[in-house]
Tab-separated table of C-alpha atoms and ligand atoms in Angstrom:
chain	number	residue	atom	x	y	z
A	131	UNK	CA	-6.514	12.603	63.660
A	132	UNK	CA	-4.920	15.663	61.353
A	133	UNK	CA	-1.372	16.725	61.499
A	134	UNK	CA	-0.188	19.978	60.121
A	135	UNK	CA	3.101	18.794	58.666
A	136	UNK	CA	5.582	20.398	56.210
A	137	UNK	CA	6.291	23.233	59.055
A	138	UNK	CA	9.668	25.277	57.855
A	139	UNK	CA	9.062	27.100	60.895
A	140	UNK	CA	6.647	27.465	64.347
A	141	UNK	CA	6.879	29.998	65.887
A	142	UNK	CA	5.073	30.700	69.295
A	143	UNK	CA	5.389	32.931	72.256
A	144	UNK	CA	5.871	31.468	75.747
A	145	UNK	CA	2.790	30.956	78.678
A	146	UNK	CA	4.057	33.302	81.300
A	147	UNK	CA	7.000	34.227	79.261
A	148	UNK	CA	8.267	38.172	78.647
A	149	UNK	CA	6.945	39.889	75.748
A	150	UNK	CA	8.709	38.658	72.413
A	151	UNK	CA	10.268	35.958	73.704
A	152	UNK	CA	9.326	32.934	70.823
A	153	UNK	CA	9.786	29.589	70.384
A	154	UNK	CA	11.032	29.211	67.500
A	155	UNK	CA	11.111	24.781	66.201
A	156	UNK	CA	12.407	24.308	63.149
A	157	UNK	CA	11.244	21.393	61.039
A	158	UNK	CA	7.497	20.502	62.642
A	159	UNK	CA	4.418	19.101	62.394
A	160	UNK	CA	1.165	20.008	65.161
A	161	UNK	CA	-1.059	17.264	65.171
A	162	UNK	CA	-4.677	17.778	67.185
A	163	UNK	CA	-7.695	16.292	67.565
A	164	UNK	CA	-11.623	17.984	67.685
A	165	UNK	CA	-10.267	21.377	67.092
A	166	UNK	CA	-7.470	20.801	69.984
A	167	UNK	CA	-4.021	20.609	69.787
A	168	UNK	CA	-2.954	17.298	71.344
A	169	UNK	CA	0.674	17.239	70.241
A	170	UNK	CA	3.270	19.805	68.621
A	171	UNK	CA	7.021	18.706	67.480
A	172	UNK	CA	9.829	18.279	65.400
A	173	UNK	CA	7.853	15.949	62.428
A	174	UNK	CA	10.303	13.389	61.923
A	175	UNK	CA	9.263	12.540	66.572
A	176	UNK	CA	5.732	12.510	65.160
A	177	UNK	CA	4.384	9.659	67.087
A	178	UNK	CA	2.386	7.034	65.483
A	179	UNK	CA	-0.398	7.588	68.368
A	180	UNK	CA	-0.923	10.574	66.429
A	181	UNK	CA	-1.418	9.863	62.283
A	182	UNK	CA	-3.830	8.576	61.445
A	183	UNK	CA	-2.705	9.582	57.582
A	184	UNK	CA	-4.978	12.907	57.247
A	185	UNK	CA	-2.767	15.640	56.585
A	186	UNK	CA	-2.484	18.873	55.870
A	187	UNK	CA	0.690	20.577	54.412
A	188	UNK	CA	1.925	23.944	55.265
A	189	UNK	CA	4.393	23.627	52.740
A	190	UNK	CA	7.717	24.876	53.637
A	191	UNK	CA	5.806	27.714	55.752
A	192	UNK	CA	5.648	29.782	59.489
A	193	UNK	CA	3.337	28.640	61.087
A	194	UNK	CA	1.656	31.010	63.968
A	195	UNK	CA	-1.105	31.097	65.842
A	196	UNK	CA	-4.092	32.463	64.600
A	197	UNK	CA	-3.700	35.761	65.263
A	198	UNK	CA	-6.418	37.742	67.589
A	199	UNK	CA	-7.363	41.232	66.919
A	200	UNK	CA	-8.310	42.757	70.027
A	201	UNK	CA	-9.793	45.281	69.395
A	202	UNK	CA	-12.416	45.755	66.959
A	203	UNK	CA	-15.822	47.844	65.418
A	204	UNK	CA	-17.295	45.474	63.851
A	205	UNK	CA	-20.254	45.572	63.006
A	206	UNK	CA	-21.705	49.032	61.572
A	207	UNK	CA	-23.714	50.655	58.361
A	208	UNK	CA	-22.521	52.777	55.717
A	209	UNK	CA	-18.975	54.494	55.370
A	210	UNK	CA	-17.505	57.380	55.586
A	211	UNK	CA	-14.809	57.866	52.955
A	212	UNK	CA	-16.265	61.160	52.010
A	213	UNK	CA	-15.723	63.014	54.627
A	214	UNK	CA	-12.260	61.145	55.576
A	215	UNK	CA	-11.289	63.124	51.821
A	216	UNK	CA	-13.072	66.547	53.587
A	217	UNK	CA	-10.677	66.393	56.407
A	218	UNK	CA	-7.589	65.706	54.284
A	219	UNK	CA	-8.811	69.358	52.704
A	220	UNK	CA	-8.257	70.920	55.950
A	221	UNK	CA	-11.905	70.979	57.195
A	222	UNK	CA	-11.441	69.550	60.725
A	223	UNK	CA	-14.161	66.742	62.584
A	224	UNK	CA	-15.848	69.322	65.062
A	225	UNK	CA	-17.575	70.933	60.878
A	226	UNK	CA	-17.820	67.533	60.239
A	227	UNK	CA	-20.035	66.165	63.208
A	228	UNK	CA	-21.748	70.214	62.742
A	229	UNK	CA	-22.966	68.980	59.978
A	230	UNK	CA	-23.756	65.184	60.708
A	231	UNK	CA	-20.729	63.352	60.233
A	232	UNK	CA	-18.870	61.465	61.850
A	233	UNK	CA	-20.254	58.883	64.318
A	234	UNK	CA	-23.259	60.345	64.534
A	235	UNK	CA	-23.485	59.369	60.399
A	236	UNK	CA	-22.634	56.169	60.761
A	237	UNK	CA	-25.308	55.741	64.674
A	238	UNK	CA	-28.096	56.430	61.613
A	239	UNK	CA	-26.760	54.160	59.022
A	240	UNK	CA	-26.617	50.865	61.135
A	241	UNK	CA	-29.933	51.381	62.777
A	242	UNK	CA	-31.332	51.142	59.695
A	243	UNK	CA	-29.937	48.350	58.778
A	244	UNK	CA	-32.082	44.905	59.644
A	245	UNK	CA	-30.442	42.000	61.128
A	246	UNK	CA	-29.608	40.357	57.998
A	247	UNK	CA	-27.720	42.933	57.026
A	248	UNK	CA	-25.809	44.161	60.115
A	249	UNK	CA	-25.243	40.244	60.217
A	250	UNK	CA	-23.799	40.127	56.555
A	251	UNK	CA	-21.662	42.533	56.176
A	252	UNK	CA	-20.072	42.072	59.970
A	253	UNK	CA	-19.488	38.591	58.346
A	254	UNK	CA	-18.249	39.414	54.919
A	255	UNK	CA	-15.350	41.456	56.668
A	256	UNK	CA	-14.733	38.370	59.057
A	257	UNK	CA	-14.111	36.425	55.739
A	258	UNK	CA	-11.266	38.735	54.560
A	259	UNK	CA	-9.961	38.708	58.471
A	260	UNK	CA	-9.885	35.286	57.987
A	261	UNK	CA	-7.362	35.398	54.621
A	262	UNK	CA	-4.885	37.910	57.020
A	263	UNK	CA	-4.084	34.885	59.395
A	264	UNK	CA	-6.876	35.835	61.914
A	265	UNK	CA	-8.560	33.580	64.397
A	266	UNK	CA	-10.419	35.448	66.443
A	267	UNK	CA	-11.816	38.793	67.126
A	268	UNK	CA	-12.782	41.029	70.041
A	269	UNK	CA	-15.913	43.037	68.469
A	270	UNK	CA	-17.575	46.215	69.687
A	271	UNK	CA	-21.613	47.339	69.908
A	272	UNK	CA	-21.715	50.980	69.940
A	273	UNK	CA	-22.891	52.341	66.818
A	274	UNK	CA	-26.803	52.007	67.643
A	275	UNK	CA	-26.493	52.933	71.394
A	276	UNK	CA	-30.519	52.943	71.903
A	277	UNK	CA	-31.724	49.376	73.110
A	278	UNK	CA	-32.186	48.107	70.036
A	279	UNK	CA	-30.315	48.346	67.966
A	280	UNK	CA	-27.084	47.857	70.526
A	281	UNK	CA	-28.957	44.315	71.378
A	282	UNK	CA	-29.320	43.475	67.499
A	283	UNK	CA	-25.231	44.566	66.832
A	284	UNK	CA	-24.253	41.674	70.080
A	285	UNK	CA	-27.120	38.861	68.149
A	286	UNK	CA	-25.650	39.881	65.449
A	287	UNK	CA	-21.854	38.707	66.669
A	288	UNK	CA	-23.024	35.848	68.980
A	289	UNK	CA	-24.466	34.714	64.922
A	290	UNK	CA	-21.032	35.436	63.690
A	291	UNK	CA	-19.078	33.217	66.458
A	292	UNK	CA	-21.558	30.254	65.900
A	293	UNK	CA	-20.873	30.086	61.992
A	294	UNK	CA	-17.377	31.534	61.758
A	295	UNK	CA	-14.678	32.091	60.412
A	296	UNK	CA	-13.499	33.584	63.480
A	297	UNK	CA	-14.015	33.525	67.156
A	298	UNK	CA	-16.100	37.539	68.438
A	299	UNK	CA	-15.844	38.158	71.753
A	300	UNK	CA	-18.601	40.410	72.013
A	301	UNK	CA	-17.788	43.760	74.115
A	302	UNK	CA	-20.726	46.009	74.852
A	303	UNK	CA	-19.756	49.307	74.347
A	304	UNK	CA	-23.242	51.773	74.762
A	305	UNK	CA	-20.383	54.111	76.611
A	306	UNK	CA	-19.407	55.741	72.670
A	307	UNK	CA	-20.578	58.881	73.295
A	308	UNK	CA	-23.689	60.410	73.719
A	309	UNK	CA	-26.686	59.704	70.902
A	310	UNK	CA	-28.038	62.970	69.590
A	311	UNK	CA	-31.559	61.878	70.979
A	312	UNK	CA	-29.685	62.106	75.032
A	313	UNK	CA	-27.963	65.640	74.885
A	314	UNK	CA	-29.651	67.118	76.335
A	315	UNK	CA	-30.286	64.449	79.129
A	316	UNK	CA	-26.764	63.043	79.644
A	317	UNK	CA	-28.199	61.841	82.719
A	318	UNK	CA	-30.630	60.038	81.421
A	319	UNK	CA	-27.990	58.038	78.684
A	320	UNK	CA	-25.748	56.606	82.145
A	321	UNK	CA	-28.081	55.601	83.690
A	322	UNK	CA	-30.036	53.789	80.459
A	323	UNK	CA	-26.208	52.101	79.722
A	324	UNK	CA	-25.827	50.691	83.822
A	325	UNK	CA	-29.548	49.113	82.857
A	326	UNK	CA	-27.897	47.698	79.043
A	327	UNK	CA	-25.282	46.157	80.858
A	328	UNK	CA	-27.397	44.240	83.198
A	329	UNK	CA	-29.712	43.297	80.121
A	330	UNK	CA	-26.628	41.842	78.155
A	331	UNK	CA	-25.217	40.384	80.521
A	332	UNK	CA	-28.108	38.263	81.929
A	333	UNK	CA	-28.510	36.910	78.515
A	334	UNK	CA	-24.643	36.155	77.761
A	335	UNK	CA	-24.374	38.765	74.743
A	336	UNK	CA	-20.911	40.469	75.687
A	337	UNK	CA	-17.989	39.721	77.592
A	338	UNK	CA	-16.738	43.310	78.483
A	339	UNK	CA	-17.866	45.765	78.489
A	340	UNK	CA	-15.807	48.837	77.276
A	341	UNK	CA	-16.523	52.905	78.320
A	342	UNK	CA	-14.617	55.408	76.062
A	343	UNK	CA	-13.311	57.543	78.358
A	344	UNK	CA	-12.399	61.393	76.614
A	345	UNK	CA	-13.911	64.932	76.817
A	346	UNK	CA	-15.935	64.665	73.996
A	347	UNK	CA	-17.766	60.939	75.439
A	348	UNK	CA	-17.941	59.841	78.991
A	349	UNK	CA	-16.497	61.470	82.531
A	350	UNK	CA	-14.386	59.765	84.799
A	351	UNK	CA	-16.837	59.487	87.319
A	352	UNK	CA	-19.276	58.073	84.309
A	353	UNK	CA	-17.069	55.287	83.319
A	354	UNK	CA	-16.451	54.736	88.041
A	355	UNK	CA	-20.579	54.174	87.692
A	356	UNK	CA	-20.501	52.194	84.207
A	357	UNK	CA	-17.520	49.762	85.996
A	358	UNK	CA	-19.358	49.109	89.277
A	359	UNK	CA	-22.630	48.148	86.887
A	360	UNK	CA	-20.104	45.852	85.060
A	361	UNK	CA	-18.646	44.577	88.174
A	362	UNK	CA	-22.490	43.979	89.741
A	363	UNK	CA	-23.010	42.006	86.493
A	364	UNK	CA	-19.499	40.005	86.543
A	365	UNK	CA	-18.601	41.146	82.942
A	366	UNK	CA	-15.086	42.451	82.665
A	367	UNK	CA	-14.198	45.628	81.794
A	368	UNK	CA	-12.422	47.716	78.811
A	369	UNK	CA	-11.373	51.301	78.628
A	370	UNK	CA	-10.310	54.060	75.393
A	371	UNK	CA	-7.739	55.995	77.411
A	372	UNK	CA	-5.808	59.073	76.561
A	373	UNK	CA	-6.589	59.036	72.760
A	374	UNK	CA	-7.638	62.056	72.131
A	375	UNK	CA	-6.217	64.206	75.981
A	376	UNK	CA	-3.983	63.128	78.760
A	377	UNK	CA	-6.656	63.041	80.911
A	378	UNK	CA	-5.950	60.340	83.440
A	379	UNK	CA	-7.808	57.749	81.532
A	380	UNK	CA	-4.886	55.148	81.700
A	381	UNK	CA	-5.143	55.848	85.863
A	382	UNK	CA	-8.894	55.065	85.466
A	383	UNK	CA	-8.389	52.344	83.710
A	384	UNK	CA	-6.100	50.720	86.286
A	385	UNK	CA	-8.085	52.611	89.226
A	386	UNK	CA	-11.259	50.383	87.775
A	387	UNK	CA	-9.499	47.388	87.406
A	388	UNK	CA	-10.511	46.865	83.157
A	389	UNK	CA	-8.566	43.819	81.782
A	390	UNK	CA	-7.403	46.235	78.838
A	391	UNK	CA	-6.483	50.449	78.861
A	392	UNK	CA	-6.851	50.678	74.550
A	393	UNK	CA	-5.802	53.646	72.653
A	394	UNK	CA	-2.910	55.823	74.928
A	395	UNK	CA	-1.618	58.127	72.216
A	396	UNK	CA	-1.582	60.250	74.775
A	397	UNK	CA	-0.842	58.370	78.011
A	398	UNK	CA	1.135	60.314	81.516
A	399	UNK	CA	3.967	59.056	82.502
A	400	UNK	CA	1.988	58.480	85.706
A	401	UNK	CA	-0.799	56.380	83.415
A	402	UNK	CA	1.866	54.069	82.129
A	403	UNK	CA	3.591	53.160	86.273
A	404	UNK	CA	-0.740	52.799	86.963
A	405	UNK	CA	-1.044	50.412	84.523
A	406	UNK	CA	2.270	48.707	85.144
A	407	UNK	CA	1.308	48.173	89.042
A	408	UNK	CA	-2.088	47.127	88.541
A	409	UNK	CA	-1.158	44.599	85.402
A	410	UNK	CA	-3.481	46.277	83.440
A	411	UNK	CA	-3.188	45.237	79.247
A	412	UNK	CA	-2.637	48.246	76.855
A	413	UNK	CA	-3.401	48.030	73.466
A	414	UNK	CA	-1.666	50.346	71.234
A	415	UNK	CA	-4.461	50.789	67.563
A	416	UNK	CA	-1.467	52.050	65.926
A	417	UNK	CA	-3.371	51.912	62.521
A	418	UNK	CA	-5.694	54.847	64.158
A	419	UNK	CA	-3.251	57.444	65.570
A	420	UNK	CA	-1.348	57.007	62.184
A	421	UNK	CA	-4.867	57.700	59.952
A	422	UNK	CA	-5.554	60.645	62.782
A	423	UNK	CA	-1.702	62.214	62.600
A	424	UNK	CA	-1.368	61.550	65.277
A	425	UNK	CA	1.500	60.907	67.696
A	426	UNK	CA	2.000	56.554	66.992
A	427	UNK	CA	0.939	54.489	71.033
A	428	UNK	CA	4.084	55.096	73.108
A	429	UNK	CA	4.764	51.459	72.637
A	430	UNK	CA	8.337	50.921	73.257
A	431	UNK	CA	8.239	52.690	77.044
A	432	UNK	CA	4.508	50.685	78.039
A	433	UNK	CA	6.805	47.395	77.281
A	434	UNK	CA	9.436	49.070	79.429
A	435	UNK	CA	8.004	49.972	82.292
A	436	UNK	CA	6.924	45.723	82.184
A	437	UNK	CA	3.513	46.728	81.389
A	438	UNK	CA	1.921	43.987	78.298
A	439	UNK	CA	0.650	45.405	75.316
A	440	UNK	CA	-1.077	44.131	72.506
A	441	UNK	CA	-1.290	45.854	69.087
A	442	UNK	CA	-5.073	45.608	67.003
A	443	UNK	CA	-6.834	47.254	64.710
A	444	UNK	CA	-9.585	49.689	65.684
A	445	UNK	CA	-11.528	48.732	62.762
A	446	UNK	CA	-14.452	51.623	62.614
A	447	UNK	CA	-15.646	53.687	59.151
A	448	UNK	CA	-14.229	56.781	60.761
A	449	UNK	CA	-10.747	56.385	62.358
A	450	UNK	CA	-9.015	52.903	61.307
A	451	UNK	CA	-11.200	52.047	57.894
A	452	UNK	CA	-8.931	48.319	57.240
A	453	UNK	CA	-8.271	45.975	59.494
A	454	UNK	CA	-5.660	44.978	58.064
A	455	UNK	CA	-3.581	43.984	61.529
A	456	UNK	CA	-0.583	42.140	59.816
A	457	UNK	CA	-0.136	46.267	58.612
A	458	UNK	CA	-0.755	48.066	62.866
A	459	UNK	CA	1.861	44.686	64.219
A	460	UNK	CA	4.413	46.569	61.463
A	461	UNK	CA	3.018	50.181	61.963
A	462	UNK	CA	3.361	49.245	65.812
A	463	UNK	CA	7.522	48.067	65.049
A	464	UNK	CA	7.735	51.255	62.461
A	465	UNK	CA	6.589	53.688	64.918
A	466	UNK	CA	5.841	51.945	68.581
A	467	UNK	CA	9.411	50.707	68.149
A	468	UNK	CA	8.700	47.070	68.612
A	469	UNK	CA	10.708	44.308	68.052
A	470	UNK	CA	8.402	41.750	65.189
A	471	UNK	CA	8.474	39.169	68.530
A	472	UNK	CA	6.832	41.952	70.392
A	473	UNK	CA	4.354	42.702	67.539
A	474	UNK	CA	3.501	39.082	66.967
A	475	UNK	CA	3.095	38.100	70.883
A	476	UNK	CA	1.355	41.195	70.661
A	477	UNK	CA	-1.596	39.747	68.555
A	478	UNK	CA	-1.616	36.375	69.494
A	479	UNK	CA	-0.776	35.677	73.027
A	480	UNK	CA	-1.339	39.061	75.162
A	481	UNK	CA	-3.956	39.859	72.363
A	482	UNK	CA	-6.172	36.751	73.920
A	483	UNK	CA	-5.209	37.989	77.249
A	484	UNK	CA	-7.182	41.080	76.323
A	485	UNK	CA	-9.497	39.844	75.679
A	486	UNK	CA	-10.530	37.094	78.924
A	487	UNK	CA	-9.226	33.773	76.164
A	488	UNK	CA	-5.891	33.372	77.624
A	489	UNK	CA	-6.499	29.435	78.564
A	490	UNK	CA	-7.562	28.263	74.762
A	491	UNK	CA	-5.654	30.583	72.499
A	492	UNK	CA	-2.606	32.568	71.425
A	493	UNK	CA	-0.308	29.764	72.013
A	494	UNK	CA	0.448	26.577	70.172
A	495	UNK	CA	0.925	24.174	73.248
A	496	UNK	CA	-0.215	20.737	73.531
A	497	UNK	CA	-5.011	21.790	75.286
A	498	UNK	CA	-4.596	24.774	73.193
A	499	UNK	CA	-7.168	25.032	70.092
A	500	UNK	CA	-5.448	24.236	67.039
A	501	UNK	CA	-6.325	27.995	65.445
A	502	UNK	CA	-3.444	28.805	63.690
A	503	UNK	CA	-1.678	30.327	60.289
A	504	UNK	CA	0.587	29.523	57.922
A	505	UNK	CA	2.539	32.275	56.215
A	506	UNK	CA	4.539	32.145	53.489
A	507	UNK	CA	7.693	34.488	55.047
A	508	UNK	CA	10.708	32.740	56.777
A	509	UNK	CA	10.671	34.426	59.612
A	510	UNK	CA	8.892	36.840	61.529
A	511	UNK	CA	11.270	39.905	61.105
A	512	UNK	CA	10.515	39.289	57.024
A	513	UNK	CA	6.829	38.749	57.776
A	514	UNK	CA	6.358	42.286	58.623
A	515	UNK	CA	9.278	43.664	57.038
A	516	UNK	CA	8.116	43.038	53.685
A	517	UNK	CA	4.914	43.580	54.702
A	518	UNK	CA	3.326	41.363	51.341
A	519	UNK	CA	-0.626	42.604	50.592
A	520	UNK	CA	-1.221	38.577	51.961
A	521	UNK	CA	2.082	36.456	52.467
A	522	UNK	CA	-1.285	33.982	54.412
A	523	UNK	CA	-1.725	31.460	52.897
A	524	UNK	CA	-3.517	28.713	55.120
A	525	UNK	CA	-5.274	29.772	58.295
A	526	UNK	CA	-7.226	26.682	60.700
A	527	UNK	CA	-9.315	27.885	63.535
A	528	UNK	CA	-9.763	24.804	65.329
A	529	UNK	CA	-8.248	22.999	63.097
A	530	UNK	CA	-11.082	23.672	60.322
A	531	UNK	CA	-9.899	25.413	57.400
A	532	UNK	CA	-10.317	28.616	56.974
A	533	UNK	CA	-9.409	29.599	54.408
A	534	UNK	CA	-7.064	29.075	51.656
A	535	UNK	CA	-4.451	30.890	49.260
B	797	ZN	ZN1	-12.469	51.280	69.248
């Protein structure tokens, strides 16, 4: 069976440990069979039974679990760089939206793509993400909003998951915004979302349902209705909460038993306490906060309160047009006061929990998938401190090399 050898240091979060408690193993090797780790330890202790001569060298690099981006809007049409430039010059988002820009513009461009274009675009991003050491991505629909484009988006994610290089965890985000054609009849749109939740669950097109709870999106009561449909369909819930205003979104996520509450730039003290009590994972998205020149999500405050904190990119054409997850981790340290070890944990073990895959990924130990990244860095601190364009030399997903520098 194949063995990854010549590992300078292997670093992995530990199952059940406090966030940021990492196991460090110098001069290590990892053996795997059929994509699953069978043994890891000091290379000098590698049992002959694990070594059939198929060796992949880590060339002295740092080996971490494959990175998990637990929050992206991966499939969308077009970009919005022109809007970004206008906002930098002082035009407000409301003015841009009134002129036909914003999410509505991305929705129109996404609906205009055929199936092949949707898949090819997402696949091109996925290839670049794998090169950064990412092996799993949560991907939301929500730029189609009509029945047909939402389903086509989720089919594209299923196809991408089959083809690689990433594992793709699909999320139905029909409750992103009320689309233009329903603006005079929100009720009908909420009914459509509820119907779609059952539809995508029956066809196994989504693992999660996400609701954007914000004054400009969906109300607490609308979220409660969608959450009931989600539970009835056997899917898990995520909530976009407290991004633009402190509207009780985190408290609602806790009340509804959501797996994660995402964003949280404006979370209240009561919201922090509610997440801690409910065991809800906080997914912080420091790139979106930076691009909006908004306060950073209070990662330190959440961790101190006992809330597990995942760090993700929020990759989307409006507020986070980069999928550079290591950059998000560095930002989570600098602006969110996470330690580098906590940040790594937040993009591996805790991110895996946030996407419901903790049984298979996020930690390097026997029985878990051989998803790993080999970094040209002496340790985690140096990796996130130096933040090169790309420090990743090699990525393995299920034991298969998906990127090699
Ligand atoms: Zn988002």
